[in-house]
Amino acid sequence: MTSARENSHGNGAGLPRVPSIPLSDDANAAADQSIGGLVKDATAHLSTLVRGEFELARSEIAKEVKKGLTGSVFFVVALVLLLLFIPFGLVALSLGFNDMWDFENHPWFGFLLVFGAAFLGAGALAWLGWRRFKKIQAPHRTIDSAKSTVAALRRNGDGEPDQLERRL
């Protein structure tokens, strides 16, 4: 028999069993217990529920992280292959410029054109990156909040320094 959670997320394979709260239809058993016993049972059941939900979330997240890592490995391999084959493309482009504009006497000129275009492109990207870095600011709200928290902890309710600050 499968639970509703297993039906909604596949067959539940790979997920550990989590503790569950025993439910009963016996109303007389609840009536015989004292208030303290009922509160104790309720807190125990709530604790079990929270632990179970936490364990379920942890196992599902771990499974999804593994999928993400596997996918990122494929992206890294694709990027490495791309980076390895970029020089072949640049050489082909340079030789194509030499053939297109008849630079037979100066075969280096096609390579110089490709180098110049790559240099200008890299310079433009570096300039854009520098502009973005110049816009980075300190986290002013966080700094102000931390300063006010420290100031509040150093003073007691009547505005006087507490004993810890007096010792410093």
JSON list of C-alpha atoms in Angstrom, two decimals:
[
{"chain": "A", "resi": 1, "resn": "MET", "atom": "CA", "xyz": [0.00, 0.00, 0.00]},
{"chain": "A", "resi": 2, "resn": "THR", "atom": "CA", "xyz": [1.44, 3.39, -0.95]},
{"chain": "A", "resi": 3, "resn": "SER", "atom": "CA", "xyz": [0.82, 6.64, 0.82]},
{"chain": "A", "resi": 4, "resn": "ALA", "atom": "CA", "xyz": [-0.48, 9.81, -0.81]},
{"chain": "A", "resi": 5, "resn": "ARG", "atom": "CA", "xyz": [3.00, 11.37, -0.55]},
{"chain": "A", "resi": 6, "resn": "GLU", "atom": "CA", "xyz": [4.58, 8.45, -2.41]},
{"chain": "A", "resi": 7, "resn": "ASN", "atom": "CA", "xyz": [1.89, 8.63, -5.12]},
{"chain": "A", "resi": 8, "resn": "SER", "atom": "CA", "xyz": [2.43, 12.34, -5.67]},
{"chain": "A", "resi": 9, "resn": "HIS", "atom": "CA", "xyz": [6.24, 12.04, -5.94]},
{"chain": "A", "resi": 10, "resn": "GLY", "atom": "CA", "xyz": [6.72, 8.72, -7.70]},
{"chain": "A", "resi": 11, "resn": "ASN", "atom": "CA", "xyz": [7.13, 5.38, -6.01]},
{"chain": "A", "resi": 12, "resn": "GLY", "atom": "CA", "xyz": [9.15, 6.70, -3.05]},
{"chain": "A", "resi": 13, "resn": "ALA", "atom": "CA", "xyz": [12.22, 4.69, -4.05]},
{"chain": "A", "resi": 14, "resn": "GLY", "atom": "CA", "xyz": [15.43, 6.05, -2.63]},
{"chain": "A", "resi": 15, "resn": "LEU", "atom": "CA", "xyz": [13.75, 7.96, 0.18]},
{"chain": "A", "resi": 16, "resn": "PRO", "atom": "CA", "xyz": [14.18, 6.75, 3.75]},
{"chain": "A", "resi": 17, "resn": "ARG", "atom": "CA", "xyz": [11.17, 5.92, 5.89]},
{"chain": "A", "resi": 18, "resn": "VAL", "atom": "CA", "xyz": [10.29, 8.69, 8.27]},
{"chain": "A", "resi": 19, "resn": "PRO", "atom": "CA", "xyz": [8.64, 8.30, 11.66]},
{"chain": "A", "resi": 20, "resn": "SER", "atom": "CA", "xyz": [4.89, 8.74, 11.74]},
{"chain": "A", "resi": 21, "resn": "ILE", "atom": "CA", "xyz": [2.35, 9.71, 14.35]},
{"chain": "A", "resi": 22, "resn": "PRO", "atom": "CA", "xyz": [0.05, 6.87, 15.42]},
{"chain": "A", "resi": 23, "resn": "LEU", "atom": "CA", "xyz": [-3.54, 7.95, 14.93]},
{"chain": "A", "resi": 24, "resn": "SER", "atom": "CA", "xyz": [-6.46, 6.21, 16.56]},
{"chain": "A", "resi": 25, "resn": "ASP", "atom": "CA", "xyz": [-10.23, 6.54, 16.51]},
{"chain": "A", "resi": 26, "resn": "ASP", "atom": "CA", "xyz": [-10.53, 5.50, 20.15]},
{"chain": "A", "resi": 27, "resn": "ALA", "atom": "CA", "xyz": [-12.25, 8.52, 21.79]},
{"chain": "A", "resi": 28, "resn": "ASN", "atom": "CA", "xyz": [-12.49, 6.74, 25.14]},
{"chain": "A", "resi": 29, "resn": "ALA", "atom": "CA", "xyz": [-8.69, 6.50, 25.45]},
{"chain": "A", "resi": 30, "resn": "ALA", "atom": "CA", "xyz": [-8.38, 10.29, 25.06]},
{"chain": "A", "resi": 31, "resn": "ALA", "atom": "CA", "xyz": [-11.15, 10.87, 27.60]},
{"chain": "A", "resi": 32, "resn": "ASP", "atom": "CA", "xyz": [-9.37, 8.71, 30.20]},
{"chain": "A", "resi": 33, "resn": "GLN", "atom": "CA", "xyz": [-6.11, 10.68, 29.98]},
{"chain": "A", "resi": 34, "resn": "SER", "atom": "CA", "xyz": [-5.36, 13.72, 32.10]},
{"chain": "A", "resi": 35, "resn": "ILE", "atom": "CA", "xyz": [-4.68, 17.15, 30.61]},
{"chain": "A", "resi": 36, "resn": "GLY", "atom": "CA", "xyz": [-0.99, 16.73, 31.36]},
{"chain": "A", "resi": 37, "resn": "GLY", "atom": "CA", "xyz": [-0.92, 13.38, 29.55]},
{"chain": "A", "resi": 38, "resn": "LEU", "atom": "CA", "xyz": [-2.70, 14.86, 26.55]},
{"chain": "A", "resi": 39, "resn": "VAL", "atom": "CA", "xyz": [-0.26, 17.80, 26.40]},
{"chain": "A", "resi": 40, "resn": "LYS", "atom": "CA", "xyz": [2.65, 15.37, 26.71]},
{"chain": "A", "resi": 41, "resn": "ASP", "atom": "CA", "xyz": [1.27, 13.25, 23.87]},
{"chain": "A", "resi": 42, "resn": "ALA", "atom": "CA", "xyz": [0.58, 16.32, 21.73]},
{"chain": "A", "resi": 43, "resn": "THR", "atom": "CA", "xyz": [4.12, 17.66, 22.16]},
{"chain": "A", "resi": 44, "resn": "ALA", "atom": "CA", "xyz": [5.60, 14.21, 21.46]},
{"chain": "A", "resi": 45, "resn": "HIS", "atom": "CA", "xyz": [3.48, 13.89, 18.31]},
{"chain": "A", "resi": 46, "resn": "LEU", "atom": "CA", "xyz": [4.35, 17.42, 17.22]},
{"chain": "A", "resi": 47, "resn": "SER", "atom": "CA", "xyz": [8.03, 16.74, 17.78]},
{"chain": "A", "resi": 48, "resn": "THR", "atom": "CA", "xyz": [7.78, 13.52, 15.76]},
{"chain": "A", "resi": 49, "resn": "LEU", "atom": "CA", "xyz": [5.93, 15.36, 13.00]},
{"chain": "A", "resi": 50, "resn": "VAL", "atom": "CA", "xyz": [8.52, 18.13, 12.80]},
{"chain": "A", "resi": 51, "resn": "ARG", "atom": "CA", "xyz": [11.40, 15.63, 12.79]},
{"chain": "A", "resi": 52, "resn": "GLY", "atom": "CA", "xyz": [9.68, 13.58, 10.12]},
{"chain": "A", "resi": 53, "resn": "GLU", "atom": "CA", "xyz": [9.02, 16.57, 7.89]},
{"chain": "A", "resi": 54, "resn": "PHE", "atom": "CA", "xyz": [12.60, 17.76, 8.38]},
{"chain": "A", "resi": 55, "resn": "GLU", "atom": "CA", "xyz": [13.98, 14.33, 7.46]},
{"chain": "A", "resi": 56, "resn": "LEU", "atom": "CA", "xyz": [11.73, 14.12, 4.40]},
{"chain": "A", "resi": 57, "resn": "ALA", "atom": "CA", "xyz": [12.80, 17.58, 3.25]},
{"chain": "A", "resi": 58, "resn": "ARG", "atom": "CA", "xyz": [16.48, 16.75, 3.83]},
{"chain": "A", "resi": 59, "resn": "SER", "atom": "CA", "xyz": [16.28, 13.53, 1.83]},
{"chain": "A", "resi": 60, "resn": "GLU", "atom": "CA", "xyz": [14.39, 15.16, -1.05]},
{"chain": "A", "resi": 61, "resn": "ILE", "atom": "CA", "xyz": [16.81, 18.08, -1.17]},
{"chain": "A", "resi": 62, "resn": "ALA", "atom": "CA", "xyz": [19.81, 15.73, -1.12]},
{"chain": "A", "resi": 63, "resn": "LYS", "atom": "CA", "xyz": [18.34, 13.81, -4.05]},
{"chain": "A", "resi": 64, "resn": "GLU", "atom": "CA", "xyz": [17.78, 17.02, -6.04]},
{"chain": "A", "resi": 65, "resn": "VAL", "atom": "CA", "xyz": [21.29, 18.31, -5.23]},
{"chain": "A", "resi": 66, "resn": "LYS", "atom": "CA", "xyz": [22.75, 15.08, -6.63]},
{"chain": "A", "resi": 67, "resn": "LYS", "atom": "CA", "xyz": [20.78, 15.64, -9.85]},
{"chain": "A", "resi": 68, "resn": "GLY", "atom": "CA", "xyz": [22.05, 19.21, -10.02]},
{"chain": "A", "resi": 69, "resn": "LEU", "atom": "CA", "xyz": [25.66, 18.13, -9.52]},
{"chain": "A", "resi": 70, "resn": "THR", "atom": "CA", "xyz": [25.35, 15.53, -12.26]},
{"chain": "A", "resi": 71, "resn": "GLY", "atom": "CA", "xyz": [23.93, 18.12, -14.63]},
{"chain": "A", "resi": 72, "resn": "SER", "atom": "CA", "xyz": [26.65, 20.62, -13.78]},
{"chain": "A", "resi": 73, "resn": "VAL", "atom": "CA", "xyz": [29.33, 18.03, -14.59]},
{"chain": "A", "resi": 74, "resn": "PHE", "atom": "CA", "xyz": [27.95, 17.82, -18.14]},
{"chain": "A", "resi": 75, "resn": "PHE", "atom": "CA", "xyz": [28.03, 21.62, -18.42]},
{"chain": "A", "resi": 76, "resn": "VAL", "atom": "CA", "xyz": [31.65, 21.74, -17.20]},
{"chain": "A", "resi": 77, "resn": "VAL", "atom": "CA", "xyz": [32.72, 19.08, -19.72]},
{"chain": "A", "resi": 78, "resn": "ALA", "atom": "CA", "xyz": [30.95, 20.98, -22.51]},
{"chain": "A", "resi": 79, "resn": "LEU", "atom": "CA", "xyz": [32.68, 24.21, -21.46]},
{"chain": "A", "resi": 80, "resn": "VAL", "atom": "CA", "xyz": [36.10, 22.52, -21.41]},
{"chain": "A", "resi": 81, "resn": "LEU", "atom": "CA", "xyz": [35.53, 21.12, -24.90]},
{"chain": "A", "resi": 82, "resn": "LEU", "atom": "CA", "xyz": [34.42, 24.53, -26.13]},
{"chain": "A", "resi": 83, "resn": "LEU", "atom": "CA", "xyz": [37.51, 26.20, -24.67]},
{"chain": "A", "resi": 84, "resn": "LEU", "atom": "CA", "xyz": [39.76, 23.57, -26.24]},
{"chain": "A", "resi": 85, "resn": "PHE", "atom": "CA", "xyz": [38.28, 24.12, -29.71]},
{"chain": "A", "resi": 86, "resn": "ILE", "atom": "CA", "xyz": [38.22, 27.94, -29.70]},
{"chain": "A", "resi": 87, "resn": "PRO", "atom": "CA", "xyz": [41.82, 28.16, -31.04]},
{"chain": "A", "resi": 88, "resn": "PHE", "atom": "CA", "xyz": [40.84, 26.00, -34.04]},
{"chain": "A", "resi": 89, "resn": "GLY", "atom": "CA", "xyz": [38.00, 28.38, -34.83]},
{"chain": "A", "resi": 90, "resn": "LEU", "atom": "CA", "xyz": [40.23, 31.42, -34.54]},
{"chain": "A", "resi": 91, "resn": "VAL", "atom": "CA", "xyz": [42.87, 29.87, -36.83]},
{"chain": "A", "resi": 92, "resn": "ALA", "atom": "CA", "xyz": [40.17, 29.00, -39.36]},
{"chain": "A", "resi": 93, "resn": "LEU", "atom": "CA", "xyz": [38.84, 32.56, -39.21]},
{"chain": "A", "resi": 94, "resn": "SER", "atom": "CA", "xyz": [42.34, 33.98, -39.72]},
{"chain": "A", "resi": 95, "resn": "LEU", "atom": "CA", "xyz": [43.01, 31.71, -42.69]},
{"chain": "A", "resi": 96, "resn": "GLY", "atom": "CA", "xyz": [39.58, 32.63, -44.07]},
{"chain": "A", "resi": 97, "resn": "PHE", "atom": "CA", "xyz": [40.50, 36.36, -43.90]},
{"chain": "A", "resi": 98, "resn": "ASN", "atom": "CA", "xyz": [43.76, 35.60, -45.71]},
{"chain": "A", "resi": 99, "resn": "ASP", "atom": "CA", "xyz": [41.91, 33.81, -48.51]},
{"chain": "A", "resi": 100, "resn": "MET", "atom": "CA", "xyz": [39.05, 36.32, -48.69]},
{"chain": "A", "resi": 101, "resn": "TRP", "atom": "CA", "xyz": [41.22, 39.43, -49.02]},
{"chain": "A", "resi": 102, "resn": "ASP", "atom": "CA", "xyz": [44.19, 37.84, -50.82]},
{"chain": "A", "resi": 103, "resn": "PHE", "atom": "CA", "xyz": [46.84, 38.39, -48.14]},
{"chain": "A", "resi": 104, "resn": "GLU", "atom": "CA", "xyz": [49.09, 35.77, -49.74]},
{"chain": "A", "resi": 105, "resn": "ASN", "atom": "CA", "xyz": [52.19, 37.95, -49.41]},
{"chain": "A", "resi": 106, "resn": "HIS", "atom": "CA", "xyz": [51.36, 38.76, -45.76]},
{"chain": "A", "resi": 107, "resn": "PRO", "atom": "CA", "xyz": [49.69, 35.69, -44.19]},
{"chain": "A", "resi": 108, "resn": "TRP", "atom": "CA", "xyz": [50.14, 37.13, -40.71]},
{"chain": "A", "resi": 109, "resn": "PHE", "atom": "CA", "xyz": [47.66, 39.94, -41.45]},
{"chain": "A", "resi": 110, "resn": "GLY", "atom": "CA", "xyz": [44.56, 37.69, -41.07]},
{"chain": "A", "resi": 111, "resn": "PHE", "atom": "CA", "xyz": [45.85, 36.54, -37.70]},
{"chain": "A", "resi": 112, "resn": "LEU", "atom": "CA", "xyz": [46.48, 40.15, -36.68]},
{"chain": "A", "resi": 113, "resn": "LEU", "atom": "CA", "xyz": [42.87, 41.05, -37.60]},
{"chain": "A", "resi": 114, "resn": "VAL", "atom": "CA", "xyz": [41.49, 38.21, -35.47]},
{"chain": "A", "resi": 115, "resn": "PHE", "atom": "CA", "xyz": [43.81, 39.14, -32.59]},
{"chain": "A", "resi": 116, "resn": "GLY", "atom": "CA", "xyz": [42.72, 42.78, -32.79]},
{"chain": "A", "resi": 117, "resn": "ALA", "atom": "CA", "xyz": [39.03, 41.85, -32.77]},
{"chain": "A", "resi": 118, "resn": "ALA", "atom": "CA", "xyz": [39.54, 39.51, -29.79]},
{"chain": "A", "resi": 119, "resn": "PHE", "atom": "CA", "xyz": [41.57, 42.17, -27.98]},
{"chain": "A", "resi": 120, "resn": "LEU", "atom": "CA", "xyz": [38.87, 44.81, -28.52]},
{"chain": "A", "resi": 121, "resn": "GLY", "atom": "CA", "xyz": [36.16, 42.37, -27.39]},
{"chain": "A", "resi": 122, "resn": "ALA", "atom": "CA", "xyz": [38.10, 41.44, -24.24]},
{"chain": "A", "resi": 123, "resn": "GLY", "atom": "CA", "xyz": [38.75, 45.13, -23.52]},
{"chain": "A", "resi": 124, "resn": "ALA", "atom": "CA", "xyz": [35.05, 45.98, -23.87]},
{"chain": "A", "resi": 125, "resn": "LEU", "atom": "CA", "xyz": [34.06, 43.13, -21.53]},
{"chain": "A", "resi": 126, "resn": "ALA", "atom": "CA", "xyz": [36.73, 44.16, -19.00]},
{"chain": "A", "resi": 127, "resn": "TRP", "atom": "CA", "xyz": [35.44, 47.75, -19.09]},
{"chain": "A", "resi": 128, "resn": "LEU", "atom": "CA", "xyz": [31.86, 46.59, -18.50]},
{"chain": "A", "resi": 129, "resn": "GLY", "atom": "CA", "xyz": [33.04, 44.39, -15.63]},
{"chain": "A", "resi": 130, "resn": "TRP", "atom": "CA", "xyz": [34.96, 47.29, -14.08]},
{"chain": "A", "resi": 131, "resn": "ARG", "atom": "CA", "xyz": [31.87, 49.49, -14.24]},
{"chain": "A", "resi": 132, "resn": "ARG", "atom": "CA", "xyz": [29.86, 46.79, -12.42]},
{"chain": "A", "resi": 133, "resn": "PHE", "atom": "CA", "xyz": [32.52, 46.43, -9.72]},
{"chain": "A", "resi": 134, "resn": "LYS", "atom": "CA", "xyz": [32.58, 50.17, -9.12]},
{"chain": "A", "resi": 135, "resn": "LYS", "atom": "CA", "xyz": [28.85, 50.05, -8.32]},
{"chain": "A", "resi": 136, "resn": "ILE", "atom": "CA", "xyz": [29.35, 47.58, -5.43]},
{"chain": "A", "resi": 137, "resn": "GLN", "atom": "CA", "xyz": [28.51, 49.18, -2.09]},
{"chain": "A", "resi": 138, "resn": "ALA", "atom": "CA", "xyz": [28.90, 48.10, 1.49]},
{"chain": "A", "resi": 139, "resn": "PRO", "atom": "CA", "xyz": [25.79, 46.60, 3.12]},
{"chain": "A", "resi": 140, "resn": "HIS", "atom": "CA", "xyz": [24.84, 49.80, 4.96]},
{"chain": "A", "resi": 141, "resn": "ARG", "atom": "CA", "xyz": [21.57, 48.52, 6.44]},
{"chain": "A", "resi": 142, "resn": "THR", "atom": "CA", "xyz": [23.25, 45.41, 7.85]},
{"chain": "A", "resi": 143, "resn": "ILE", "atom": "CA", "xyz": [26.11, 47.45, 9.32]},
{"chain": "A", "resi": 144, "resn": "ASP", "atom": "CA", "xyz": [23.68, 49.92, 10.92]},
{"chain": "A", "resi": 145, "resn": "SER", "atom": "CA", "xyz": [21.57, 47.08, 12.31]},
{"chain": "A", "resi": 146, "resn": "ALA", "atom": "CA", "xyz": [24.63, 45.34, 13.78]},
{"chain": "A", "resi": 147, "resn": "LYS", "atom": "CA", "xyz": [25.83, 48.58, 15.37]},
{"chain": "A", "resi": 148, "resn": "SER", "atom": "CA", "xyz": [22.45, 49.25, 16.93]},
{"chain": "A", "resi": 149, "resn": "THR", "atom": "CA", "xyz": [22.25, 45.66, 18.23]},
{"chain": "A", "resi": 150, "resn": "VAL", "atom": "CA", "xyz": [25.70, 45.95, 19.82]},
{"chain": "A", "resi": 151, "resn": "ALA", "atom": "CA", "xyz": [24.75, 49.30, 21.34]},
{"chain": "A", "resi": 152, "resn": "ALA", "atom": "CA", "xyz": [21.52, 47.84, 22.74]},
{"chain": "A", "resi": 153, "resn": "LEU", "atom": "CA", "xyz": [23.36, 44.89, 24.24]},
{"chain": "A", "resi": 154, "resn": "ARG", "atom": "CA", "xyz": [25.95, 47.15, 25.87]},
{"chain": "A", "resi": 155, "resn": "ARG", "atom": "CA", "xyz": [23.31, 49.25, 27.63]},
{"chain": "A", "resi": 156, "resn": "ASN", "atom": "CA", "xyz": [20.68, 48.05, 30.04]},
{"chain": "A", "resi": 157, "resn": "GLY", "atom": "CA", "xyz": [17.10, 49.33, 30.09]},
{"chain": "A", "resi": 158, "resn": "ASP", "atom": "CA", "xyz": [17.79, 52.58, 32.01]},
{"chain": "A", "resi": 159, "resn": "GLY", "atom": "CA", "xyz": [20.51, 53.81, 29.65]},
{"chain": "A", "resi": 160, "resn": "GLU", "atom": "CA", "xyz": [23.42, 52.90, 31.93]},
{"chain": "A", "resi": 161, "resn": "PRO", "atom": "CA", "xyz": [26.24, 50.59, 30.84]},
{"chain": "A", "resi": 162, "resn": "ASP", "atom": "CA", "xyz": [25.84, 47.09, 32.12]},
{"chain": "A", "resi": 163, "resn": "GLN", "atom": "CA", "xyz": [28.42, 45.34, 34.31]},
{"chain": "A", "resi": 164, "resn": "LEU", "atom": "CA", "xyz": [30.20, 43.73, 31.34]},
{"chain": "A", "resi": 165, "resn": "GLU", "atom": "CA", "xyz": [30.89, 47.12, 29.78]},
{"chain": "A", "resi": 166, "resn": "ARG", "atom": "CA", "xyz": [32.07, 48.56, 33.12]},
{"chain": "A", "resi": 167, "resn": "ARG", "atom": "CA", "xyz": [34.66, 45.81, 33.41]},
{"chain": "A", "resi": 168, "resn": "LEU", "atom": "CA", "xyz": [35.97, 46.55, 29.91]}
]
